């Protein structure tokens, strides 16, 4: 994959957990939270046929096990807009304990943040400006660890 993000750094990706949760609540993934291990900051979340380990952004032990809606947020390490002929089915693969790579369709775009449907909705952000994107575009990406989880 090509397209390592470079360029002028933008400001922070969020002003608070509450603001971020409110802004992206409509893009939460539905799945199942497993019981949290004592002392672990990671949520184990099953959605879209994958089990993801998410850094718990709502505080220790705030999330109850069971059915849940979670905003899955990743910071982009690599990102490429795909040509229409390269668009294919959605893909999402874990490449580390809390890191993913995949391919999917853009659902929404806000300056340095885009929501991508890749087996589940992912809120992907960059510290630099993203290439020109519009809903319906297809992209390939890899996130830096850890993925973050904001429970609703």
PDB file of N, CA, C and O in Angstrom, residues 24 27 62 80 117:
ATOM      1  N   UNK A  24     -19.714  11.706  16.465  1.00  0.00           N
ATOM      2  CA  UNK A  24     -19.657  10.495  15.650  1.00  0.00           C
ATOM      3  C   UNK A  24     -20.601   9.378  16.120  1.00  0.00           C
ATOM      4  O   UNK A  24     -20.501   8.249  15.653  1.00  0.00           O
ATOM      5  N   UNK A  27     -22.196   6.951  13.744  1.00  0.00           N
ATOM      6  CA  UNK A  27     -21.319   6.002  13.049  1.00  0.00           C
ATOM      7  C   UNK A  27     -20.788   4.913  13.983  1.00  0.00           C
ATOM      8  O   UNK A  27     -19.748   4.307  13.703  1.00  0.00           O
ATOM      9  N   UNK A  62     -16.320   1.342  32.680  1.00  0.00           N
ATOM     10  CA  UNK A  62     -17.547   2.075  32.361  1.00  0.00           C
ATOM     11  C   UNK A  62     -18.442   1.284  31.421  1.00  0.00           C
ATOM     12  O   UNK A  62     -19.652   1.468  31.410  1.00  0.00           O
ATOM     13  N   UNK A  80      -4.809   5.413   1.199  1.00  0.00           N
ATOM     14  CA  UNK A  80      -4.774   5.593  -0.245  1.00  0.00           C
ATOM     15  C   UNK A  80      -6.193   5.619  -0.783  1.00  0.00           C
ATOM     16  O   UNK A  80      -7.005   4.753  -0.439  1.00  0.00           O
ATOM     17  N   UNK A 117     -16.779   2.480   5.826  1.00  0.00           N
ATOM     18  CA  UNK A 117     -17.473   1.216   6.075  1.00  0.00           C
ATOM     19  C   UNK A 117     -16.583   0.100   5.555  1.00  0.00           C
ATOM     20  O   UNK A 117     -16.417  -0.062   4.347  1.00  0.00           O
TER      21      UNK A 117
END
